[in-house]
Amino acid sequence: MASVEVNQDELMRLLRSVSRKDRQAFQQLYSQVAARMFGLCVKLANHRELAEEAMQESFIQIWHHAGEYHRDRGAPLAWMMTIARYRTLDLMRARKVRKTAGDEHLDQVEDKRGGPLDDSLRTSGSAQLTGCLEELSDVQRDSILLAYYRGFTHDELSETFNSPVGTVKSWIRRGLMALKRCLER
């Protein structure tokens, strides 16, 4: 799947228009970012219906809060993707959607198809982040990814890894510090 570049200046212009309740601008904004946002929601939730609900709620939030976006908070797409991420995680927590039977074998399943999130990450310079993640220990990388991309709490990670909560917190803290050092190189 070829990646479609997103013009951040155009998204900013559309967000300003959406903040004035311009429905046509909202439609244009939706058509430009919906595929990427949905890809993120599906990847996080691993459940299509929940992802659809998260995406709908994300766009409602964008409609109501577009005027709160400021350039110093990052690129417009990153701001909207963050909204989608948090809405998805909130819904997952609310519904207690967590690891299900059979998830322990997912690391053995190979899927070479790239989804919208993969394309988005590739174009946003995530190669460096991916390389830095690979430098972490397995438990650091897994605990960070489960916490930030699947929404696991420290208690859930503790249960998953059969390790004390303090140990899990240390893995995450040390892993994030290592990521920061790596990304600053």
PDB file of C-alpha atoms in Angstrom:
ATOM      1  CA  MET A   1       0.000   0.000   0.000  1.00  0.00           C
ATOM      2  CA  ALA A   2       1.499   3.360  -1.019  1.00  0.00           C
ATOM      3  CA  SER A   3       1.671   6.013   1.648  1.00  0.00           C
ATOM      4  CA  VAL A   4      -0.179   9.254   1.012  1.00  0.00           C
ATOM      5  CA  GLU A   5       1.599  12.336   2.286  1.00  0.00           C
ATOM      6  CA  VAL A   6      -0.427  14.602   4.517  1.00  0.00           C
ATOM      7  CA  ASN A   7       0.042  18.347   4.169  1.00  0.00           C
ATOM      8  CA  GLN A   8       0.288  19.569   7.761  1.00  0.00           C
ATOM      9  CA  ASP A   9      -0.352  23.205   6.746  1.00  0.00           C
ATOM     10  CA  GLU A  10      -3.549  22.134   4.996  1.00  0.00           C
ATOM     11  CA  LEU A  11      -4.629  20.180   8.092  1.00  0.00           C
ATOM     12  CA  MET A  12      -3.957  23.243  10.227  1.00  0.00           C
ATOM     13  CA  ARG A  13      -6.070  25.384   7.901  1.00  0.00           C
ATOM     14  CA  LEU A  14      -8.861  22.810   8.035  1.00  0.00           C
ATOM     15  CA  LEU A  15      -8.695  22.627  11.839  1.00  0.00           C
ATOM     16  CA  ARG A  16      -9.056  26.416  12.048  1.00  0.00           C
ATOM     17  CA  SER A  17     -12.117  26.203   9.805  1.00  0.00           C
ATOM     18  CA  VAL A  18     -13.540  23.302  11.821  1.00  0.00           C
ATOM     19  CA  SER A  19     -13.125  25.390  14.978  1.00  0.00           C
ATOM     20  CA  ARG A  20     -15.576  27.824  13.336  1.00  0.00           C
ATOM     21  CA  LYS A  21     -17.953  24.854  12.770  1.00  0.00           C
ATOM     22  CA  ASP A  22     -17.335  24.692   9.019  1.00  0.00           C
ATOM     23  CA  ARG A  23     -18.913  21.361   8.038  1.00  0.00           C
ATOM     24  CA  GLN A  24     -17.280  21.265   4.613  1.00  0.00           C
ATOM     25  CA  ALA A  25     -13.829  21.686   6.182  1.00  0.00           C
ATOM     26  CA  PHE A  26     -14.691  18.910   8.637  1.00  0.00           C
ATOM     27  CA  GLN A  27     -15.587  16.626   5.712  1.00  0.00           C
ATOM     28  CA  GLN A  28     -12.271  17.417   4.032  1.00  0.00           C
ATOM     29  CA  LEU A  29     -10.370  16.855   7.264  1.00  0.00           C
ATOM     30  CA  TYR A  30     -12.120  13.525   7.732  1.00  0.00           C
ATOM     31  CA  SER A  31     -11.297  12.365   4.208  1.00  0.00           C
ATOM     32  CA  GLN A  32      -7.612  13.229   4.684  1.00  0.00           C
ATOM     33  CA  VAL A  33      -6.996  11.564   8.057  1.00  0.00           C
ATOM     34  CA  ALA A  34      -9.719   8.947   8.618  1.00  0.00           C
ATOM     35  CA  ALA A  35      -7.782   6.007   7.137  1.00  0.00           C
ATOM     36  CA  ARG A  36      -4.730   6.674   9.295  1.00  0.00           C
ATOM     37  CA  MET A  37      -6.779   7.203  12.419  1.00  0.00           C
ATOM     38  CA  PHE A  38      -8.821   4.080  11.812  1.00  0.00           C
ATOM     39  CA  GLY A  39      -5.647   2.069  11.248  1.00  0.00           C
ATOM     40  CA  LEU A  40      -4.354   3.223  14.619  1.00  0.00           C
ATOM     41  CA  CYS A  41      -7.656   2.438  16.370  1.00  0.00           C
ATOM     42  CA  VAL A  42      -7.824  -1.058  14.866  1.00  0.00           C
ATOM     43  CA  LYS A  43      -4.202  -1.785  15.691  1.00  0.00           C
ATOM     44  CA  LEU A  44      -4.684  -0.720  19.316  1.00  0.00           C
ATOM     45  CA  ALA A  45      -8.092  -2.267  19.924  1.00  0.00           C
ATOM     46  CA  ASN A  46      -7.627  -5.376  17.814  1.00  0.00           C
ATOM     47  CA  HIS A  47     -11.413  -5.278  17.533  1.00  0.00           C
ATOM     48  CA  ARG A  48     -13.103  -3.599  14.564  1.00  0.00           C
ATOM     49  CA  GLU A  49     -16.336  -2.511  16.271  1.00  0.00           C
ATOM     50  CA  LEU A  50     -14.496  -0.916  19.174  1.00  0.00           C
ATOM     51  CA  ALA A  51     -12.132   0.793  16.720  1.00  0.00           C
ATOM     52  CA  GLU A  52     -15.092   2.193  14.767  1.00  0.00           C
ATOM     53  CA  GLU A  53     -16.618   3.567  17.965  1.00  0.00           C
ATOM     54  CA  ALA A  54     -13.291   5.062  19.060  1.00  0.00           C
ATOM     55  CA  MET A  55     -12.843   6.728  15.707  1.00  0.00           C
ATOM     56  CA  GLN A  56     -16.349   8.187  15.759  1.00  0.00           C
ATOM     57  CA  GLU A  57     -15.785   9.564  19.260  1.00  0.00           C
ATOM     58  CA  SER A  58     -12.397  10.927  18.196  1.00  0.00           C
ATOM     59  CA  PHE A  59     -13.921  12.911  15.357  1.00  0.00           C
ATOM     60  CA  ILE A  60     -16.654  14.213  17.656  1.00  0.00           C
ATOM     61  CA  GLN A  61     -13.935  15.388  20.009  1.00  0.00           C
ATOM     62  CA  ILE A  62     -12.027  16.999  17.130  1.00  0.00           C
ATOM     63  CA  TRP A  63     -15.227  18.762  16.019  1.00  0.00           C
ATOM     64  CA  HIS A  64     -15.816  20.181  19.485  1.00  0.00           C
ATOM     65  CA  HIS A  65     -12.188  20.973  20.353  1.00  0.00           C
ATOM     66  CA  ALA A  66     -10.530  21.958  17.060  1.00  0.00           C
ATOM     67  CA  GLY A  67     -10.042  25.481  18.403  1.00  0.00           C
ATOM     68  CA  GLU A  68      -7.870  24.096  21.199  1.00  0.00           C
ATOM     69  CA  TYR A  69      -5.209  22.833  18.806  1.00  0.00           C
ATOM     70  CA  HIS A  70      -1.997  24.873  18.932  1.00  0.00           C
ATOM     71  CA  ARG A  71       1.043  24.400  16.733  1.00  0.00           C
ATOM     72  CA  ASP A  72       3.297  24.081  19.805  1.00  0.00           C
ATOM     73  CA  ARG A  73       1.491  20.811  20.668  1.00  0.00           C
ATOM     74  CA  GLY A  74       2.946  19.180  17.577  1.00  0.00           C
ATOM     75  CA  ALA A  75       1.767  18.570  14.044  1.00  0.00           C
ATOM     76  CA  PRO A  76      -2.002  18.566  13.458  1.00  0.00           C
ATOM     77  CA  LEU A  77      -1.977  14.905  12.415  1.00  0.00           C
ATOM     78  CA  ALA A  78      -0.064  13.926  15.558  1.00  0.00           C
ATOM     79  CA  TRP A  79      -2.593  15.835  17.692  1.00  0.00           C
ATOM     80  CA  MET A  80      -5.516  14.028  16.051  1.00  0.00           C
ATOM     81  CA  MET A  81      -3.781  10.640  16.251  1.00  0.00           C
ATOM     82  CA  THR A  82      -3.220  11.230  19.972  1.00  0.00           C
ATOM     83  CA  ILE A  83      -6.930  11.898  20.418  1.00  0.00           C
ATOM     84  CA  ALA A  84      -7.716   8.644  18.582  1.00  0.00           C
ATOM     85  CA  ARG A  85      -5.190   6.727  20.661  1.00  0.00           C
ATOM     86  CA  TYR A  86      -6.592   7.938  23.965  1.00  0.00           C
ATOM     87  CA  ARG A  87     -10.219   7.391  22.922  1.00  0.00           C
ATOM     88  CA  THR A  88      -9.388   3.834  21.887  1.00  0.00           C
ATOM     89  CA  LEU A  89      -7.560   3.125  25.143  1.00  0.00           C
ATOM     90  CA  ASP A  90     -10.388   4.665  27.174  1.00  0.00           C
ATOM     91  CA  LEU A  91     -12.953   2.457  25.446  1.00  0.00           C
ATOM     92  CA  MET A  92     -10.767  -0.602  25.905  1.00  0.00           C
ATOM     93  CA  ARG A  93     -10.475   0.108  29.610  1.00  0.00           C
ATOM     94  CA  ALA A  94     -14.188   0.778  29.913  1.00  0.00           C
ATOM     95  CA  ARG A  95     -14.977  -2.541  28.288  1.00  0.00           C
ATOM     96  CA  LYS A  96     -12.099  -4.412  29.893  1.00  0.00           C
ATOM     97  CA  VAL A  97     -10.859  -5.461  26.457  1.00  0.00           C
ATOM     98  CA  ARG A  98      -7.569  -7.111  27.176  1.00  0.00           C
ATOM     99  CA  LYS A  99      -5.505 -10.069  26.218  1.00  0.00           C
ATOM    100  CA  THR A 100      -7.690 -12.898  25.024  1.00  0.00           C
ATOM    101  CA  ALA A 101      -7.091 -16.598  24.695  1.00  0.00           C
ATOM    102  CA  GLY A 102      -4.598 -17.248  21.946  1.00  0.00           C
ATOM    103  CA  ASP A 103      -2.822 -13.867  22.150  1.00  0.00           C
ATOM    104  CA  GLU A 104       0.302 -15.512  23.553  1.00  0.00           C
ATOM    105  CA  HIS A 105       1.001 -16.923  20.073  1.00  0.00           C
ATOM    106  CA  LEU A 106       0.548 -13.679  18.136  1.00  0.00           C
ATOM    107  CA  ASP A 107       4.296 -13.059  18.028  1.00  0.00           C
ATOM    108  CA  GLN A 108       4.596 -16.212  15.900  1.00  0.00           C
ATOM    109  CA  VAL A 109       2.051 -15.029  13.314  1.00  0.00           C
ATOM    110  CA  GLU A 110       3.652 -13.325  10.349  1.00  0.00           C
ATOM    111  CA  ASP A 111       1.708 -10.722   8.406  1.00  0.00           C
ATOM    112  CA  LYS A 112       3.729  -8.841   5.826  1.00  0.00           C
ATOM    113  CA  ARG A 113       0.894  -6.520   4.854  1.00  0.00           C
ATOM    114  CA  GLY A 114       1.334  -2.900   5.880  1.00  0.00           C
ATOM    115  CA  GLY A 115      -1.654  -1.157   7.359  1.00  0.00           C
ATOM    116  CA  PRO A 116      -2.485   2.551   7.506  1.00  0.00           C
ATOM    117  CA  LEU A 117      -0.675   2.934  10.841  1.00  0.00           C
ATOM    118  CA  ASP A 118       2.449   1.284   9.470  1.00  0.00           C
ATOM    119  CA  ASP A 119       2.424   3.620   6.478  1.00  0.00           C
ATOM    120  CA  SER A 120       1.890   6.621   8.746  1.00  0.00           C
ATOM    121  CA  LEU A 121       4.716   5.612  11.053  1.00  0.00           C
ATOM    122  CA  ARG A 122       7.041   4.987   8.135  1.00  0.00           C
ATOM    123  CA  THR A 123       6.464   8.466   6.734  1.00  0.00           C
ATOM    124  CA  SER A 124       6.765  10.169  10.115  1.00  0.00           C
ATOM    125  CA  GLY A 125      10.358   9.036  10.650  1.00  0.00           C
ATOM    126  CA  SER A 126       9.695   6.079  12.874  1.00  0.00           C
ATOM    127  CA  ALA A 127      12.618   4.086  11.463  1.00  0.00           C
ATOM    128  CA  GLN A 128      14.821   5.660  14.103  1.00  0.00           C
ATOM    129  CA  LEU A 129      12.298   4.805  16.841  1.00  0.00           C
ATOM    130  CA  THR A 130      12.012   1.237  15.577  1.00  0.00           C
ATOM    131  CA  GLY A 131      15.780   0.891  15.612  1.00  0.00           C
ATOM    132  CA  CYS A 132      15.943   2.263  19.144  1.00  0.00           C
ATOM    133  CA  LEU A 133      13.184  -0.085  20.308  1.00  0.00           C
ATOM    134  CA  GLU A 134      15.184  -3.008  18.968  1.00  0.00           C
ATOM    135  CA  GLU A 135      18.130  -1.978  21.168  1.00  0.00           C
ATOM    136  CA  LEU A 136      16.044  -2.446  24.333  1.00  0.00           C
ATOM    137  CA  SER A 137      15.836  -5.703  26.254  1.00  0.00           C
ATOM    138  CA  ASP A 138      12.831  -7.854  25.386  1.00  0.00           C
ATOM    139  CA  VAL A 139      11.037  -7.109  28.664  1.00  0.00           C
ATOM    140  CA  GLN A 140      11.634  -3.354  28.360  1.00  0.00           C
ATOM    141  CA  ARG A 141      10.392  -3.257  24.771  1.00  0.00           C
ATOM    142  CA  ASP A 142       7.385  -5.502  25.442  1.00  0.00           C
ATOM    143  CA  SER A 143       6.326  -3.657  28.585  1.00  0.00           C
ATOM    144  CA  ILE A 144       6.581  -0.258  26.841  1.00  0.00           C
ATOM    145  CA  LEU A 145       4.657  -1.444  23.782  1.00  0.00           C
ATOM    146  CA  LEU A 146       1.935  -3.119  25.853  1.00  0.00           C
ATOM    147  CA  ALA A 147       1.594  -0.053  28.078  1.00  0.00           C
ATOM    148  CA  TYR A 148       1.559   2.565  25.330  1.00  0.00           C
ATOM    149  CA  TYR A 149      -0.056   0.720  22.433  1.00  0.00           C
ATOM    150  CA  ARG A 150      -2.381  -1.731  24.150  1.00  0.00           C
ATOM    151  CA  GLY A 151      -3.158   0.385  27.223  1.00  0.00           C
ATOM    152  CA  PHE A 152      -2.047  -2.134  29.853  1.00  0.00           C
ATOM    153  CA  THR A 153      -1.755  -0.772  33.390  1.00  0.00           C
ATOM    154  CA  HIS A 154       1.239  -1.517  35.609  1.00  0.00           C
ATOM    155  CA  ASP A 155      -0.837  -4.110  37.469  1.00  0.00           C
ATOM    156  CA  GLU A 156      -1.823  -5.829  34.227  1.00  0.00           C
ATOM    157  CA  LEU A 157       1.792  -5.840  33.053  1.00  0.00           C
ATOM    158  CA  SER A 158       2.832  -7.277  36.409  1.00  0.00           C
ATOM    159  CA  GLU A 159       0.333 -10.098  35.940  1.00  0.00           C
ATOM    160  CA  THR A 160       1.297 -10.639  32.294  1.00  0.00           C
ATOM    161  CA  PHE A 161       5.022 -10.893  33.048  1.00  0.00           C
ATOM    162  CA  ASN A 162       4.523 -12.573  36.421  1.00  0.00           C
ATOM    163  CA  SER A 163       6.780  -9.927  37.996  1.00  0.00           C
ATOM    164  CA  PRO A 164       6.327  -7.380  40.803  1.00  0.00           C
ATOM    165  CA  VAL A 165       4.767  -4.020  39.882  1.00  0.00           C
ATOM    166  CA  GLY A 166       7.937  -2.190  40.961  1.00  0.00           C
ATOM    167  CA  THR A 167      10.000  -4.285  38.560  1.00  0.00           C
ATOM    168  CA  VAL A 168       7.612  -3.546  35.689  1.00  0.00           C
ATOM    169  CA  LYS A 169       7.763   0.183  36.465  1.00  0.00           C
ATOM    170  CA  SER A 170      11.570   0.003  36.436  1.00  0.00           C
ATOM    171  CA  TRP A 171      11.580  -1.750  33.067  1.00  0.00           C
ATOM    172  CA  ILE A 172       9.379   0.961  31.598  1.00  0.00           C
ATOM    173  CA  ARG A 173      11.309   3.844  33.189  1.00  0.00           C
ATOM    174  CA  ARG A 174      14.723   2.482  32.157  1.00  0.00           C
ATOM    175  CA  GLY A 175      13.434   1.602  28.700  1.00  0.00           C
ATOM    176  CA  LEU A 176      12.046   5.089  28.152  1.00  0.00           C
ATOM    177  CA  MET A 177      15.319   6.648  29.326  1.00  0.00           C
ATOM    178  CA  ALA A 178      17.237   4.414  26.910  1.00  0.00           C
ATOM    179  CA  LEU A 179      14.844   5.363  24.087  1.00  0.00           C
ATOM    180  CA  LYS A 180      15.339   9.039  24.840  1.00  0.00           C
ATOM    181  CA  ARG A 181      19.148   8.691  24.767  1.00  0.00           C
ATOM    182  CA  CYS A 182      18.982   6.703  21.537  1.00  0.00           C
ATOM    183  CA  LEU A 183      16.662   9.177  19.822  1.00  0.00           C
ATOM    184  CA  GLU A 184      18.836  12.126  20.852  1.00  0.00           C
ATOM    185  CA  ARG A 185      21.887  10.597  19.110  1.00  0.00           C
TER     186      ARG A 185
END
